[in-house]
PDB file of C-alpha atoms and ligand atoms in Angstrom:
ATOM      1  CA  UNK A   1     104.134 104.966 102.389  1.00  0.00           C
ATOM      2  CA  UNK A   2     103.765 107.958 104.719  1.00  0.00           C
ATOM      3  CA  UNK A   3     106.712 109.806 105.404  1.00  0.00           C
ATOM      4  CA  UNK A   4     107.411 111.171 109.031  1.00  0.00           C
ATOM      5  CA  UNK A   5     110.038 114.212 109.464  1.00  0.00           C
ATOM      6  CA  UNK A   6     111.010 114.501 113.230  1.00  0.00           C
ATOM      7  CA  UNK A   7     112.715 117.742 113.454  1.00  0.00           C
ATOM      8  CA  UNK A   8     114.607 117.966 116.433  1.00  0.00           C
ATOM      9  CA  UNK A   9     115.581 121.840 116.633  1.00  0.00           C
ATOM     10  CA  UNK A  10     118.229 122.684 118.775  1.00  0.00           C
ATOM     11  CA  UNK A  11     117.583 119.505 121.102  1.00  0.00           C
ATOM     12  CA  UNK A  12     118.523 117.545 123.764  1.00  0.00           C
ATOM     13  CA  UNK A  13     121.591 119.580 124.374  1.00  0.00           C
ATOM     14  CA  UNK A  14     123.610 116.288 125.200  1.00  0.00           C
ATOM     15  CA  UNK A  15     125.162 113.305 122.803  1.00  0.00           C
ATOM     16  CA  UNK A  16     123.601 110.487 125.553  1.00  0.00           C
ATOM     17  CA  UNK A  17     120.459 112.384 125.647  1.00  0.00           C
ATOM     18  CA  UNK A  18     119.850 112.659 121.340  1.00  0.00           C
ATOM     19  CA  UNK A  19     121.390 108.354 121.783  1.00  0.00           C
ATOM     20  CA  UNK A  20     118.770 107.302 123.644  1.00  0.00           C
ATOM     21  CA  UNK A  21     115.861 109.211 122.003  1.00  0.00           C
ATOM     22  CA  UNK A  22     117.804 107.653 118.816  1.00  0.00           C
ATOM     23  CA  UNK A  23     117.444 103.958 120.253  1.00  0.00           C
ATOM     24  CA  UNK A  24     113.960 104.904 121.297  1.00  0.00           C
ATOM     25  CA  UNK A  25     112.954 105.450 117.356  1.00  0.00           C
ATOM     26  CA  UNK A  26     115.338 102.671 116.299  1.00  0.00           C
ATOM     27  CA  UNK A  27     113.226 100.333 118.475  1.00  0.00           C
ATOM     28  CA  UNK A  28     109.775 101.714 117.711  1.00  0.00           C
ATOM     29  CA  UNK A  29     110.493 101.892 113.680  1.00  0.00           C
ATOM     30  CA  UNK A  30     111.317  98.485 113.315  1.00  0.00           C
ATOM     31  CA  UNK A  31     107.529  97.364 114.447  1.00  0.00           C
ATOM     32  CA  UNK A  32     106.293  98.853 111.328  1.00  0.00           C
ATOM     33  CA  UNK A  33     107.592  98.531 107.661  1.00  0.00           C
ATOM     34  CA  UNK A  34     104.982 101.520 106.626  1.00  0.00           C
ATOM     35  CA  UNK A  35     106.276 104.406 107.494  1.00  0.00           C
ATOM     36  CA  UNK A  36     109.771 106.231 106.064  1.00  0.00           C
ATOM     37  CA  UNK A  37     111.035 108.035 109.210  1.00  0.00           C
ATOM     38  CA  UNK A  38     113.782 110.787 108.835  1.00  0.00           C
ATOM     39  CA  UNK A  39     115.198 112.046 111.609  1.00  0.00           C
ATOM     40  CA  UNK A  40     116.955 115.509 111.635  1.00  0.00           C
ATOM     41  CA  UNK A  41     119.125 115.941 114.876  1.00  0.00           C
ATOM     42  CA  UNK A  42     121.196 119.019 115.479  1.00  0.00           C
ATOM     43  CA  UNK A  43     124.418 118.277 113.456  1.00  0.00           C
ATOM     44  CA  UNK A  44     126.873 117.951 116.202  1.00  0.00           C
ATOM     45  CA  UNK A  45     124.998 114.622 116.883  1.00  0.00           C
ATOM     46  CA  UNK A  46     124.780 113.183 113.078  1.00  0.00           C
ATOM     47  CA  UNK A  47     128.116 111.641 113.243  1.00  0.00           C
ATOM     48  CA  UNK A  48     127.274 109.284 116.371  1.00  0.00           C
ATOM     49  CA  UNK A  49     123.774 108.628 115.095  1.00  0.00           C
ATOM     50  CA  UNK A  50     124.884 107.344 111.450  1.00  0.00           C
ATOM     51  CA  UNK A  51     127.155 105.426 113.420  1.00  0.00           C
ATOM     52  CA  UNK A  52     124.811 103.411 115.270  1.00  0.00           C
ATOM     53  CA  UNK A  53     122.173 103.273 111.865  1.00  0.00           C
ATOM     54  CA  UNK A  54     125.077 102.066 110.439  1.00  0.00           C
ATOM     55  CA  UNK A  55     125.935  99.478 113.001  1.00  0.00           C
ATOM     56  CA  UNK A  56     122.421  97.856 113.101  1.00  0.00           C
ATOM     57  CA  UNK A  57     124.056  96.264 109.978  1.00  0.00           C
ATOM     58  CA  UNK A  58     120.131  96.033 108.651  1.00  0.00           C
ATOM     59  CA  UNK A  59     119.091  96.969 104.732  1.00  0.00           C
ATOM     60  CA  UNK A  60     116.082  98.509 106.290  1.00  0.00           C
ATOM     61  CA  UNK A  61     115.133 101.736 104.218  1.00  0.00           C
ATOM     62  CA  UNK A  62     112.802 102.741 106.926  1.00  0.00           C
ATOM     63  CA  UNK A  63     114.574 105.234 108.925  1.00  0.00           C
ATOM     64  CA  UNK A  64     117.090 107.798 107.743  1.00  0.00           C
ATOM     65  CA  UNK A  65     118.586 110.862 108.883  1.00  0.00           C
ATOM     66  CA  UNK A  66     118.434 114.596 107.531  1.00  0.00           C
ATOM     67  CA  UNK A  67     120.049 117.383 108.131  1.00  0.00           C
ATOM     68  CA  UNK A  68     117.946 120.673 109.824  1.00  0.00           C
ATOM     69  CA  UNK A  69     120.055 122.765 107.044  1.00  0.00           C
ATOM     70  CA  UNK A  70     122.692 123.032 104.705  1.00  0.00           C
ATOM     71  CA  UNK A  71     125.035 125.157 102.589  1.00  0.00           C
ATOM     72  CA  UNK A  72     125.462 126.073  99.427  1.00  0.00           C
ATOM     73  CA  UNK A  73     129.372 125.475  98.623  1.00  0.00           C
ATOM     74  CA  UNK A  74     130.915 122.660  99.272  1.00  0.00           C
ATOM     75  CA  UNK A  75     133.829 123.460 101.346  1.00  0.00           C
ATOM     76  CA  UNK A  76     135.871 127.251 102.128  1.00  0.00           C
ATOM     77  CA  UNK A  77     135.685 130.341 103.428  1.00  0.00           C
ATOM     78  CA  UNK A  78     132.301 130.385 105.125  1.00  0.00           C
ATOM     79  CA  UNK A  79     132.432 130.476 108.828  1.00  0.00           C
ATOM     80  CA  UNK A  80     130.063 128.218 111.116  1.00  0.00           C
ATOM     81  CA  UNK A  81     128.748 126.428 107.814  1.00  0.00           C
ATOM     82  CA  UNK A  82     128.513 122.640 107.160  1.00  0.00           C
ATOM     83  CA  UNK A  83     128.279 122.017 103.457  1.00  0.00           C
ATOM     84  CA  UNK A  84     126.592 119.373 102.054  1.00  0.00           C
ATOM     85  CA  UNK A  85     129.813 117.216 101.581  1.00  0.00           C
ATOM     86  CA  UNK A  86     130.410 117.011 104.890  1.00  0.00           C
ATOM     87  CA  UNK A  87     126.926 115.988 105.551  1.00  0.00           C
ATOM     88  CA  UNK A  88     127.299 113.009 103.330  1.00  0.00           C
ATOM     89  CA  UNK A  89     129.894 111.509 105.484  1.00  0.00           C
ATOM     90  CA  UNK A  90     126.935 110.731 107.538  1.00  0.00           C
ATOM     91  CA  UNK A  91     124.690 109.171 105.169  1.00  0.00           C
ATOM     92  CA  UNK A  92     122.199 112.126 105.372  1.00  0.00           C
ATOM     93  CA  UNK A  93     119.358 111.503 102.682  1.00  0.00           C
ATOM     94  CA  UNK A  94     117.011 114.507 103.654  1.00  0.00           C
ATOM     95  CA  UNK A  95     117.467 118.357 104.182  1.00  0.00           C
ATOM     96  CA  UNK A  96     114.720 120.542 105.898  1.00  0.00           C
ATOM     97  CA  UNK A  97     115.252 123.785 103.594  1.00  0.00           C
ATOM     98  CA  UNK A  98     113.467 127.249 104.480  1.00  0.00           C
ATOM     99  CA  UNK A  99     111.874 125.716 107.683  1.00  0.00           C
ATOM    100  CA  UNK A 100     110.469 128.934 109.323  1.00  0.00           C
ATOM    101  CA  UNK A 101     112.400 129.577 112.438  1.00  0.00           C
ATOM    102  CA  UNK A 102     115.478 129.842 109.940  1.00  0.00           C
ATOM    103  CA  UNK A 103     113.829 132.349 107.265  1.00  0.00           C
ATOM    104  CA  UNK A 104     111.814 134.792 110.600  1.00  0.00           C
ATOM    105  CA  UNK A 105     114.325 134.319 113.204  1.00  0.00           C
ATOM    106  CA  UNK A 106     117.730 134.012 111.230  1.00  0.00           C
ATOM    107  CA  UNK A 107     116.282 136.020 108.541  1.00  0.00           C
ATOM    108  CA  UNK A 108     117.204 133.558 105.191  1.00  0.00           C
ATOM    109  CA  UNK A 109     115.869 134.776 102.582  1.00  0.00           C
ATOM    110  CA  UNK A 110     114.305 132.985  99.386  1.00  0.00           C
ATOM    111  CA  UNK A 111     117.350 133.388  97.410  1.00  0.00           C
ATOM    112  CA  UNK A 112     119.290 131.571 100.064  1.00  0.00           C
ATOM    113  CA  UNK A 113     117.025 129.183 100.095  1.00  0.00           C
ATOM    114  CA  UNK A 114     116.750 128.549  96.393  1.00  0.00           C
ATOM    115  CA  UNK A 115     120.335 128.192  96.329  1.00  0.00           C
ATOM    116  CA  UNK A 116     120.709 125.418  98.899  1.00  0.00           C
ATOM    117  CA  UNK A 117     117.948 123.933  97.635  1.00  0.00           C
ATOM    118  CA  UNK A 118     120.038 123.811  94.408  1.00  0.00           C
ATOM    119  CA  UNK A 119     122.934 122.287  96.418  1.00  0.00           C
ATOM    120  CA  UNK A 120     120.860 119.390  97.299  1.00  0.00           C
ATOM    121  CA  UNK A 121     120.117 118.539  94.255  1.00  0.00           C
ATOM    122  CA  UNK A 122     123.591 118.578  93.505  1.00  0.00           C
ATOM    123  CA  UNK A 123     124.602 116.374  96.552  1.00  0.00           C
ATOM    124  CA  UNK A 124     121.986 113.690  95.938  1.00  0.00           C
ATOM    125  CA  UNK A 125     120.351 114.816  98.800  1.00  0.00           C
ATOM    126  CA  UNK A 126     116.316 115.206  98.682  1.00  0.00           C
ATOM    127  CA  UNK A 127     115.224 118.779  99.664  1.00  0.00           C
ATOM    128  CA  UNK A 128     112.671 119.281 102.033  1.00  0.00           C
ATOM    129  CA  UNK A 129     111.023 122.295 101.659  1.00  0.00           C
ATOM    130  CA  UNK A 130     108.876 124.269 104.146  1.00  0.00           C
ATOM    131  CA  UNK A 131     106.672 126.911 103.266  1.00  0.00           C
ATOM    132  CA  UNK A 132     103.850 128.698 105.245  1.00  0.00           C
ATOM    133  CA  UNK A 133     102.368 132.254 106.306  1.00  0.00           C
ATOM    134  CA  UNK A 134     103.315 133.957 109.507  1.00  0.00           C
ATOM    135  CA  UNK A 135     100.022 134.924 110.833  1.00  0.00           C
ATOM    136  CA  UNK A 136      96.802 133.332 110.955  1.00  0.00           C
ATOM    137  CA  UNK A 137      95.082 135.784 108.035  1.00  0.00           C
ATOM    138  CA  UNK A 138      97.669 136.400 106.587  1.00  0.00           C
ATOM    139  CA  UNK A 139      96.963 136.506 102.649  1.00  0.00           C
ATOM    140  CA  UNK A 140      98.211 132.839 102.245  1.00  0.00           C
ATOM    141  CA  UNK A 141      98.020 132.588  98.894  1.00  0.00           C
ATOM    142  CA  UNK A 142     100.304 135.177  97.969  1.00  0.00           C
ATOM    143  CA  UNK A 143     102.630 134.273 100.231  1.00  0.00           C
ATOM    144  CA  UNK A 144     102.824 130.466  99.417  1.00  0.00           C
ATOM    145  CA  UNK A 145     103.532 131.727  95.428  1.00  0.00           C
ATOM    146  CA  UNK A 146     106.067 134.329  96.104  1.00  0.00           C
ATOM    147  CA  UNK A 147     107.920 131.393  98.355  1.00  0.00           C
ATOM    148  CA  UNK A 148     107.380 128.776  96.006  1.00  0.00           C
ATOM    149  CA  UNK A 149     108.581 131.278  92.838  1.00  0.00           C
ATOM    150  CA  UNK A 150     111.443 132.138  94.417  1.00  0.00           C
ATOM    151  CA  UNK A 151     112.430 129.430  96.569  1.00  0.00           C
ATOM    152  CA  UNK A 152     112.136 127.131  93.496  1.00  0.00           C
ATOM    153  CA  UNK A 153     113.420 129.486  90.776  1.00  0.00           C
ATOM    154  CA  UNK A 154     115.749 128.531  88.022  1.00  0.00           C
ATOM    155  CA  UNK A 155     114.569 123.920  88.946  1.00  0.00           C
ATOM    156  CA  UNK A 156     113.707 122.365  86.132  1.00  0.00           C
ATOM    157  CA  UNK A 157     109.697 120.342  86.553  1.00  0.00           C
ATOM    158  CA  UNK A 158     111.802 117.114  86.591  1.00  0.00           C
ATOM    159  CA  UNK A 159     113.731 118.454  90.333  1.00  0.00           C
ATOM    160  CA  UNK A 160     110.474 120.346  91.724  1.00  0.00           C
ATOM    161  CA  UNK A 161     108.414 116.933  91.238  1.00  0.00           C
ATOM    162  CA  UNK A 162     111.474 115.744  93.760  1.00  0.00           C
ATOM    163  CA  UNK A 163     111.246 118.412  96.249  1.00  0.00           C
ATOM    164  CA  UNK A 164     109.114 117.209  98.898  1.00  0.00           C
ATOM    165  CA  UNK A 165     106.966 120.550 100.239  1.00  0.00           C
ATOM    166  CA  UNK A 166     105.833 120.740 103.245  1.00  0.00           C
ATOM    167  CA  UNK A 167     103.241 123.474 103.907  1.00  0.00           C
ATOM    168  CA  UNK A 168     103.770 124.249 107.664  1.00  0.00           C
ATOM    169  CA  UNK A 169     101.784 127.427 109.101  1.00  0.00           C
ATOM    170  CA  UNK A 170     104.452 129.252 111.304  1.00  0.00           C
ATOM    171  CA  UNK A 171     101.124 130.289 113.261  1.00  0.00           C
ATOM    172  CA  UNK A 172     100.527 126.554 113.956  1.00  0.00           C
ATOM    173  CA  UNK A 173     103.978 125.532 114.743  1.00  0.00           C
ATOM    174  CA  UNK A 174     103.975 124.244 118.626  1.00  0.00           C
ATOM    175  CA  UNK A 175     106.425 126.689 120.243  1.00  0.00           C
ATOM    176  CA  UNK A 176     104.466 129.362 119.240  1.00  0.00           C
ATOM    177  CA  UNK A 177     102.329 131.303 121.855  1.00  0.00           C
ATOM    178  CA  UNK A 178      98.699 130.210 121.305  1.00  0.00           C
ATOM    179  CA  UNK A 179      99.446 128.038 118.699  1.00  0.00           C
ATOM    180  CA  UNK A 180      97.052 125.636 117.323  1.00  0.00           C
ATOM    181  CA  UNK A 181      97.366 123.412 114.680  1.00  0.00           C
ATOM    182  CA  UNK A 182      95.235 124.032 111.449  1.00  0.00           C
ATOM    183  CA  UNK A 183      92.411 121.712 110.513  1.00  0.00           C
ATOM    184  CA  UNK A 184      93.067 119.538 107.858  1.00  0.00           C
ATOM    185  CA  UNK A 185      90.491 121.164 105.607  1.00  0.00           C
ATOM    186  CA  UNK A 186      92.410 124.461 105.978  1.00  0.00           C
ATOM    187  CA  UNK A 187      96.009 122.830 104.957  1.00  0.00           C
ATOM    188  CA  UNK A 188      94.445 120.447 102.171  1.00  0.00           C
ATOM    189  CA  UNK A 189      93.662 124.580 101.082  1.00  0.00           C
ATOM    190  CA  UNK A 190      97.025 125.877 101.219  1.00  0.00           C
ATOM    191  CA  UNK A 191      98.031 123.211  99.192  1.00  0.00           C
ATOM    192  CA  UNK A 192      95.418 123.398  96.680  1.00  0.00           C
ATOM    193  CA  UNK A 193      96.870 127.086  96.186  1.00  0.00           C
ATOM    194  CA  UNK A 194      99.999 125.547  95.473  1.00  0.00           C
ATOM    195  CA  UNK A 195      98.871 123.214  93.314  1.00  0.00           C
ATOM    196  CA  UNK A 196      97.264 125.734  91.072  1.00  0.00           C
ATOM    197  CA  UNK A 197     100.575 127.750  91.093  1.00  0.00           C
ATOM    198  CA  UNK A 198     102.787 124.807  90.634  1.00  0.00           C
ATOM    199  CA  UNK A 199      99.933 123.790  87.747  1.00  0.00           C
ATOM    200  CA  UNK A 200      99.939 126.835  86.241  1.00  0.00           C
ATOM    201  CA  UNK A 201     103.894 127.926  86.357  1.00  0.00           C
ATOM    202  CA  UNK A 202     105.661 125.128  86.158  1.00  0.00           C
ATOM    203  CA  UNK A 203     102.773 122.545  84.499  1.00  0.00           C
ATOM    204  CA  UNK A 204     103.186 119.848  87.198  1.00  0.00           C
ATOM    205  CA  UNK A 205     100.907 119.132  89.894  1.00  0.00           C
ATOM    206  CA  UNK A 206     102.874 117.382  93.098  1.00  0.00           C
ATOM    207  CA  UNK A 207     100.995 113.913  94.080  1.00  0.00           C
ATOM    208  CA  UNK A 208     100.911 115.010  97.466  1.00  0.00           C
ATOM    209  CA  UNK A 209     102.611 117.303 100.479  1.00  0.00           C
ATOM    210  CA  UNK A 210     103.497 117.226 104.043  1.00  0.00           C
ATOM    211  CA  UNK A 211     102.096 119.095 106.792  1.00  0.00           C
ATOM    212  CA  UNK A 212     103.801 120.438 109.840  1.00  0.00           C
ATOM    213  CA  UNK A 213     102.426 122.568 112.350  1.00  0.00           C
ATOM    214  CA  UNK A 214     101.338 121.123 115.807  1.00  0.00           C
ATOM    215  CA  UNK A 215     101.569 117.614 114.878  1.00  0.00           C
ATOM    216  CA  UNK A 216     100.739 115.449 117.779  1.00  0.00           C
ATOM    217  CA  UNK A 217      99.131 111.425 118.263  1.00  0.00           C
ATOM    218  CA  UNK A 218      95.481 113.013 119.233  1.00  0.00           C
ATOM    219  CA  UNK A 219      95.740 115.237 115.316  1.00  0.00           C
ATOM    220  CA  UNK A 220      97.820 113.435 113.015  1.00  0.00           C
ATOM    221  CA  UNK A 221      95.431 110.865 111.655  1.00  0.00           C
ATOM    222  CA  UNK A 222      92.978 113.839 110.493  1.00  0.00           C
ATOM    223  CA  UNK A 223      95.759 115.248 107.976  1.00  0.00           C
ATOM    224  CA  UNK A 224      97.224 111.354 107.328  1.00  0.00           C
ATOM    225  CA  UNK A 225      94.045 110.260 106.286  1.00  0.00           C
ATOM    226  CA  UNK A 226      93.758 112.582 103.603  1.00  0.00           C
ATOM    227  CA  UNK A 227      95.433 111.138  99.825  1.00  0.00           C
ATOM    228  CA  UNK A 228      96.889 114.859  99.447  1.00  0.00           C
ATOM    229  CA  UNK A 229      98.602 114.214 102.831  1.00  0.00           C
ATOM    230  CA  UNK A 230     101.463 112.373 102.496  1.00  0.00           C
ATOM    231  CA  UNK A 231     103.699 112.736 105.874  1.00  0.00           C
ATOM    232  CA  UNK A 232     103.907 115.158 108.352  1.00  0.00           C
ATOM    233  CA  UNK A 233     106.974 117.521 109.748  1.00  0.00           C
ATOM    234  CA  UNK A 234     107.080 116.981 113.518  1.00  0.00           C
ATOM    235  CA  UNK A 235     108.545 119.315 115.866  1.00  0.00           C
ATOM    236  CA  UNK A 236     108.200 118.586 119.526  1.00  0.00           C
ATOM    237  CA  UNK A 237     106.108 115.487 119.917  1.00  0.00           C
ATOM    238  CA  UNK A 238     108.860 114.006 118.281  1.00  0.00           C
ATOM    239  CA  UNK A 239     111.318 114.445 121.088  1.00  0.00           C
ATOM    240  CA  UNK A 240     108.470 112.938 123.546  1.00  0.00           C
ATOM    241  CA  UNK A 241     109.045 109.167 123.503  1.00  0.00           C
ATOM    242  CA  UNK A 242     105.595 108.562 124.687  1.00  0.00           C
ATOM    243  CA  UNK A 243     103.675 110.689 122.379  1.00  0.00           C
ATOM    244  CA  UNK A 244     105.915 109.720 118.860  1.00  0.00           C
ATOM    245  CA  UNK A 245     105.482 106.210 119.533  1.00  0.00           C
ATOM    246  CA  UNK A 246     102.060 106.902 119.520  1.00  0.00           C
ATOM    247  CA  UNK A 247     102.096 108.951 116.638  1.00  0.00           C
ATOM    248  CA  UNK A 248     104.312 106.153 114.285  1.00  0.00           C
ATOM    249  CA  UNK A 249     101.471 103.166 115.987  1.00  0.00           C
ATOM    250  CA  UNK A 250      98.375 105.698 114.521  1.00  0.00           C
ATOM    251  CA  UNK A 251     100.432 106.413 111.442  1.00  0.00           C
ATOM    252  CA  UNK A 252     101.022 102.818 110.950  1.00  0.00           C
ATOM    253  CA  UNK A 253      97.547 101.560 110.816  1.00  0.00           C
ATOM    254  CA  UNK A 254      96.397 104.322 108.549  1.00  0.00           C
TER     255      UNK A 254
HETATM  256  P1  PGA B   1     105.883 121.429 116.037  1.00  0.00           P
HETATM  257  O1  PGA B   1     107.064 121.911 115.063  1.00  0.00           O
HETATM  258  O2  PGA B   1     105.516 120.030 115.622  1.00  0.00           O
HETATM  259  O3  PGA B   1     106.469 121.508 117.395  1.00  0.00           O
HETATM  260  O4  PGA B   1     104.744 122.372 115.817  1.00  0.00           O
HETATM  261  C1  PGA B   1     107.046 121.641 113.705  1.00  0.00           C
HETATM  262  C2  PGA B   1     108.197 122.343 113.025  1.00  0.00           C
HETATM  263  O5  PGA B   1     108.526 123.462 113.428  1.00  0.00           O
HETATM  264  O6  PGA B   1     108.790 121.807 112.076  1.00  0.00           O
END
């Protein structure tokens, strides 16, 4: 089953607007029963949103929500944080961790992340964990294995096998000037490099990955198609009705 991660960001910037994108993917999602669709709204909005999942009264395991971040404790002294026991109030079964605008513009670092990607463990929540290169040339592959050593340091091959990775170019990410998503053959790359790593330092080799990175209904059945490719991490077609209902119809018939 392909999994698809809309990532909301900081958006809409009202509770009626984030409701009726909410109904739109409640709608769509029940056409198919192939695709696991996790939505990660700004937090202020998870409360209302698990309220209405909740209401629809239906055992469908199809859509979920996740949380854009967590923390590492579980409640204190740690102002503007929302720990990961709050977050389960709201049935949250996902966590983006490390997703790029967090580690380049809010500057977390790989211990941070490794340490709330510990937390989820903890929480029963399943990590989500983004890793990628800043610039187009950068040198890729040691910057996926200095992520993935640290990020995923001290896990035993048991937890890593659960983390589901998504390799997501920053360069490629939408909102970025110029950006354009990499080709399929490029990211099925990437995550051949961390394949070998994860092969090589850890002795497991993950079934497949996610990509994120420009994701949109005219690209996403060239990285679907591919066994390696599993899901995709979707920034902002997902907040454009038109185009994700597109995208989940496309994804659906793969
Ligand atoms: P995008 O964002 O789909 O808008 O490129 C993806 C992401 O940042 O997770």
């Amino acid at each position: 089953m392909n999994i698809i991660i809309a990532n909301w960001k900081a958006n809409p910037t009202t509770l009626d607007e984030a409701m009726e994108l909410f109904d739109f993917y409640l709608a769509e999602i029940s056409k198919y029963q192939n695709i696991q669709l996790i939505i990660c709204p700004p937090f202020v909005f998870l409360e209302e949103l698990s309220k209405k999942l909740k209401a629809r009264n239906q055992k469908s395991e199809a859509i979920s929500l996740g949380a854009q971040d967590i923390f590492w404790e579980k409640s204190g002294p740690y102002t503007g944080e929302t720990s990961t026991d709050m977050l389960k109030n709201f049935s949250v079964t996902h966590a983006l961790i490390g997703h790029s605008d967090r580690r380049y513009k809010i500057g977390e670092t790989d211990e941070v992340i490794n340490k709330k990607i510990k937390a989820a463990f903890e929480a029963g929540i399943v990590p989500v964990l983004l890793v990628g290169e800043q610039n187009h040339g950068d040198d890729r592959k040691q910057i996926l294995e200095a992520q993935l050593d640290a990020d995923l340091a001290g896990l035993t091959a048991e937890q890593i096998s659960k983390v589901l990775i998504a390799y997501e170019p920053v360069w490629a990410i939408s909102t970025v000037l110029g950006a354009q998503p990499d080709t399929p053959e490029s990211s099925l790359e990437a995550m051949r490099i961390i394949d070998n790593f994860l092969t090589n330092t850890r002795n497991l080799t993950p079934e497949a990955y996610l990509y994120g990175g420009s994701v949109n209904a005219n690209n996403v059945a060239d990285f679907l198609q591919h066994p390696k490719i599993s899901g995709a991490v979707i920034g902002g077609a997902s907040l454009r009705k038109d185009e994700f209902g597109k995208i989940l119809k496309i994804v659906s018939n793969l």
